[in-house]
Amino acid sequence: MKASLTAFPKLTLSVLFACLLSLASGLVVGQPTKDDKALAAELYERAAASYKEGEYETAIGYLEQAYSLDPDPVILYNLGRSFEGNAQLDKAEAALLKVQADAKTPEEVQVRVTADLKRISNLKNNQLGELSIQSNPQGARLSLDDRNVGKTPYSDKVAIGEHAVLLQLDGYQSVETVAVVGKDTPTQLNLELRSLGRELSGLEIASYVALGVGSVGLIGGLVTYFPAAAASDDLNTAVDEGKWDVAKKAKSDGKLWSTVSTASFAVGFVGLGVGAGLLTYALLSGPSSEDAASWAPDAVAVDPLNGAVSMGWRW
């Protein structure tokens, strides 16, 4: 009895210690380290750039490495999309089904996965329809379901169902819409791109500032002219009536208002002259109307999830 009493606590402590080690190792094993996550993020960004250029095979290589370091369902989702872009539909479907079954997959990605799987199923079953997209002006960059497919005009057979359409052209607002493609009737979209206009040059901004200052100067000159004229009348009246104290004050006031008015008019005329000159020079030396659109920045679809690149990538 005595031996068993001394042996029991030793056995219990050993078992507990072994369990704690097992639990601790279970918490560590399979969890990506900070360095793993950093490398996975770098590989992910490289994959995003490759995907954007239509280099799907290169993107697949980067994403497979990233997923081996950090098994995040969002990385796997983009791997599936890259498989689809590379026409590897079976692998794309398998990856997306795994993403769909993962409880850690963000809700926004789950919504996308459902539509993606339906589209892939239609492609595999040859459920195709004709889609044509025209834009005014033509030559806009076209993204279909987050994949670059060239420029407008566009015409091809795609899976039936809904397709996300994104048009981008330098100097124009981007256009996002949804094309619903049927099997029997061709679907045609005619999209109008609105010009963003052009940015003002530094000379134009300076000219408008000068014109504004000149306008204020003229207004100030007119406003102060009337008190100066009134003081002059008061001075003449006071001298005629022999009111020398009043005349002295009127002379002082008149001199002040006259100086302010003259200075304001001077600023006004100089400002207007400089502004008009700068504006004329800017308009004559600036780009022609045909090149004006190139001044405007490119319209880019911003992904709402943590500033990740567009084209459907998530992080």
Short mmCIF file of N, CA and C in Angstrom, two decimals, residues 49-119:
data_model
loop_
_atom_site.label_atom_id
_atom_site.label_comp_id
_atom_site.label_asym_id
_atom_site.label_seq_id
_atom_site.Cartn_x
_atom_site.Cartn_y
_atom_site.Cartn_z
N ALA A 49 0.83 40.19 -59.34
CA ALA A 49 1.35 40.90 -60.50
C ALA A 49 1.33 40.01 -61.74
N SER A 50 1.69 38.74 -61.57
CA SER A 50 1.68 37.81 -62.70
C SER A 50 0.26 37.58 -63.20
N TYR A 51 -0.67 37.43 -62.26
CA TYR A 51 -2.08 37.22 -62.64
C TYR A 51 -2.60 38.40 -63.44
N LYS A 52 -2.24 39.59 -63.00
CA LYS A 52 -2.71 40.80 -63.67
C LYS A 52 -2.22 40.87 -65.10
N GLU A 53 -1.04 40.30 -65.36
CA GLU A 53 -0.48 40.30 -66.71
C GLU A 53 -0.92 39.08 -67.51
N GLY A 54 -1.78 38.24 -66.92
CA GLY A 54 -2.24 37.05 -67.63
C GLY A 54 -1.24 35.91 -67.60
N GLU A 55 -0.22 36.00 -66.76
CA GLU A 55 0.79 34.93 -66.65
C GLU A 55 0.34 33.96 -65.56
N TYR A 56 -0.66 33.16 -65.88
CA TYR A 56 -1.32 32.33 -64.87
C TYR A 56 -0.41 31.21 -64.37
N GLU A 57 0.39 30.64 -65.24
CA GLU A 57 1.27 29.55 -64.81
C GLU A 57 2.28 30.04 -63.79
N THR A 58 2.82 31.23 -64.02
CA THR A 58 3.75 31.82 -63.06
C THR A 58 3.05 32.12 -61.74
N ALA A 59 1.83 32.64 -61.83
CA ALA A 59 1.05 32.93 -60.61
C ALA A 59 0.79 31.65 -59.83
N ILE A 60 0.51 30.57 -60.53
CA ILE A 60 0.26 29.29 -59.86
C ILE A 60 1.48 28.86 -59.05
N GLY A 61 2.66 28.98 -59.65
CA GLY A 61 3.88 28.60 -58.94
C GLY A 61 4.08 29.40 -57.66
N TYR A 62 3.88 30.71 -57.74
CA TYR A 62 4.03 31.55 -56.56
C TYR A 62 2.99 31.20 -55.49
N LEU A 63 1.76 31.00 -55.92
CA LEU A 63 0.69 30.74 -54.95
C LEU A 63 0.83 29.38 -54.30
N GLU A 64 1.29 28.40 -55.03
CA GLU A 64 1.51 27.08 -54.42
C GLU A 64 2.58 27.17 -53.33
N GLN A 65 3.63 27.94 -53.59
CA GLN A 65 4.66 28.15 -52.56
C GLN A 65 4.08 28.91 -51.37
N ALA A 66 3.30 29.96 -51.66
CA ALA A 66 2.71 30.76 -50.58
C ALA A 66 1.78 29.92 -49.72
N TYR A 67 0.99 29.07 -50.36
CA TYR A 67 0.01 28.26 -49.62
C TYR A 67 0.72 27.20 -48.77
N SER A 68 1.86 26.71 -49.24
CA SER A 68 2.61 25.73 -48.44
C SER A 68 3.18 26.37 -47.18
N LEU A 69 3.45 27.67 -47.24
CA LEU A 69 3.96 28.39 -46.07
C LEU A 69 2.84 28.86 -45.16
N ASP A 70 1.74 29.29 -45.74
CA ASP A 70 0.62 29.85 -44.98
C ASP A 70 -0.69 29.35 -45.60
N PRO A 71 -1.24 28.25 -45.09
CA PRO A 71 -2.44 27.65 -45.70
C PRO A 71 -3.71 28.46 -45.44
N ASP A 72 -3.72 29.66 -45.97
CA ASP A 72 -4.87 30.55 -45.82
C ASP A 72 -5.86 30.28 -46.95
N PRO A 73 -7.16 30.19 -46.66
CA PRO A 73 -8.14 29.90 -47.71
C PRO A 73 -8.19 30.96 -48.80
N VAL A 74 -7.81 32.19 -48.47
CA VAL A 74 -7.83 33.25 -49.48
C VAL A 74 -6.72 33.02 -50.51
N ILE A 75 -5.57 32.54 -50.04
CA ILE A 75 -4.50 32.20 -50.99
C ILE A 75 -4.95 31.06 -51.88
N LEU A 76 -5.61 30.07 -51.28
CA LEU A 76 -6.10 28.93 -52.06
C LEU A 76 -7.16 29.37 -53.07
N TYR A 77 -7.98 30.34 -52.69
CA TYR A 77 -9.00 30.85 -53.61
C TYR A 77 -8.34 31.42 -54.87
N ASN A 78 -7.32 32.22 -54.66
CA ASN A 78 -6.65 32.82 -55.81
C ASN A 78 -5.86 31.79 -56.61
N LEU A 79 -5.41 30.73 -55.95
CA LEU A 79 -4.78 29.63 -56.68
C LEU A 79 -5.81 28.96 -57.59
N GLY A 80 -7.03 28.78 -57.07
CA GLY A 80 -8.09 28.22 -57.90
C GLY A 80 -8.41 29.09 -59.10
N ARG A 81 -8.46 30.40 -58.88
CA ARG A 81 -8.74 31.32 -59.99
C ARG A 81 -7.61 31.30 -61.02
N SER A 82 -6.38 31.11 -60.55
CA SER A 82 -5.25 31.03 -61.47
C SER A 82 -5.32 29.74 -62.28
N PHE A 83 -5.72 28.64 -61.64
CA PHE A 83 -5.93 27.39 -62.37
C PHE A 83 -6.98 27.59 -63.46
N GLU A 84 -8.05 28.30 -63.13
CA GLU A 84 -9.09 28.56 -64.12
C GLU A 84 -8.54 29.38 -65.28
N GLY A 85 -7.77 30.41 -64.96
CA GLY A 85 -7.18 31.22 -66.01
C GLY A 85 -6.24 30.43 -66.91
N ASN A 86 -5.62 29.39 -66.35
CA ASN A 86 -4.70 28.55 -67.10
C ASN A 86 -5.40 27.34 -67.73
N ALA A 87 -6.75 27.38 -67.73
CA ALA A 87 -7.57 26.33 -68.34
C ALA A 87 -7.41 24.97 -67.66
N GLN A 88 -7.03 24.97 -66.38
CA GLN A 88 -6.96 23.73 -65.61
C GLN A 88 -8.22 23.66 -64.73
N LEU A 89 -9.33 23.33 -65.37
CA LEU A 89 -10.62 23.47 -64.71
C LEU A 89 -10.81 22.48 -63.57
N ASP A 90 -10.30 21.26 -63.70
CA ASP A 90 -10.45 20.28 -62.62
C ASP A 90 -9.72 20.73 -61.36
N LYS A 91 -8.50 21.23 -61.54
CA LYS A 91 -7.75 21.72 -60.39
C LYS A 91 -8.40 22.97 -59.80
N ALA A 92 -8.94 23.82 -60.67
CA ALA A 92 -9.62 25.02 -60.19
C ALA A 92 -10.83 24.64 -59.35
N GLU A 93 -11.60 23.70 -59.84
CA GLU A 93 -12.80 23.28 -59.12
C GLU A 93 -12.44 22.65 -57.78
N ALA A 94 -11.40 21.81 -57.77
CA ALA A 94 -10.99 21.16 -56.52
C ALA A 94 -10.54 22.19 -55.49
N ALA A 95 -9.77 23.17 -55.93
CA ALA A 95 -9.29 24.20 -55.00
C ALA A 95 -10.44 25.02 -54.44
N LEU A 96 -11.38 25.40 -55.30
CA LEU A 96 -12.49 26.24 -54.85
C LEU A 96 -13.45 25.47 -53.96
N LEU A 97 -13.63 24.18 -54.21
CA LEU A 97 -14.47 23.37 -53.32
C LEU A 97 -13.85 23.29 -51.93
N LYS A 98 -12.53 23.22 -51.87
CA LYS A 98 -11.84 23.20 -50.58
C LYS A 98 -12.01 24.53 -49.87
N VAL A 99 -11.93 25.62 -50.63
CA VAL A 99 -12.15 26.95 -50.05
C VAL A 99 -13.57 27.06 -49.51
N GLN A 100 -14.52 26.56 -50.27
CA GLN A 100 -15.93 26.63 -49.88
C GLN A 100 -16.19 25.86 -48.59
N ALA A 101 -15.45 24.78 -48.38
CA ALA A 101 -15.67 23.95 -47.19
C ALA A 101 -14.91 24.45 -45.97
N ASP A 102 -14.04 25.42 -46.15
CA ASP A 102 -13.23 25.94 -45.05
C ASP A 102 -14.01 26.98 -44.25
N ALA A 103 -14.17 26.74 -42.97
CA ALA A 103 -14.93 27.67 -42.11
C ALA A 103 -14.23 29.00 -41.96
N LYS A 104 -12.93 29.06 -42.25
CA LYS A 104 -12.18 30.32 -42.10
C LYS A 104 -12.29 31.22 -43.33
N THR A 105 -12.95 30.75 -44.37
CA THR A 105 -13.07 31.55 -45.58
C THR A 105 -13.97 32.76 -45.33
N PRO A 106 -13.51 33.98 -45.64
CA PRO A 106 -14.35 35.18 -45.45
C PRO A 106 -15.64 35.09 -46.25
N GLU A 107 -16.67 35.71 -45.73
CA GLU A 107 -17.99 35.65 -46.36
C GLU A 107 -17.96 36.20 -47.79
N GLU A 108 -17.22 37.28 -47.99
CA GLU A 108 -17.15 37.89 -49.33
C GLU A 108 -16.56 36.90 -50.34
N VAL A 109 -15.55 36.15 -49.90
CA VAL A 109 -14.94 35.16 -50.79
C VAL A 109 -15.89 33.99 -51.02
N GLN A 110 -16.65 33.61 -50.00
CA GLN A 110 -17.62 32.52 -50.16
C GLN A 110 -18.63 32.85 -51.25
N VAL A 111 -19.07 34.11 -51.28
CA VAL A 111 -20.03 34.53 -52.31
C VAL A 111 -19.40 34.38 -53.70
N ARG A 112 -18.15 34.77 -53.81
CA ARG A 112 -17.46 34.65 -55.09
C ARG A 112 -17.28 33.18 -55.49
N VAL A 113 -16.94 32.34 -54.51
CA VAL A 113 -16.70 30.93 -54.80
C VAL A 113 -17.93 30.28 -55.41
N THR A 114 -19.09 30.60 -54.87
CA THR A 114 -20.33 30.02 -55.39
C THR A 114 -20.51 30.34 -56.87
N ALA A 115 -20.31 31.60 -57.22
CA ALA A 115 -20.44 32.00 -58.63
C ALA A 115 -19.34 31.38 -59.48
N ASP A 116 -18.12 31.31 -58.94
CA ASP A 116 -17.00 30.75 -59.69
C ASP A 116 -17.23 29.27 -59.99
N LEU A 117 -17.70 28.52 -59.00
CA LEU A 117 -17.93 27.09 -59.20
C LEU A 117 -19.02 26.85 -60.24
N LYS A 118 -20.03 27.68 -60.23
CA LYS A 118 -21.10 27.54 -61.23
C LYS A 118 -20.56 27.81 -62.62
N ARG A 119 -19.73 28.83 -62.74
CA ARG A 119 -19.15 29.17 -64.04
C ARG A 119 -18.24 28.04 -64.54
#
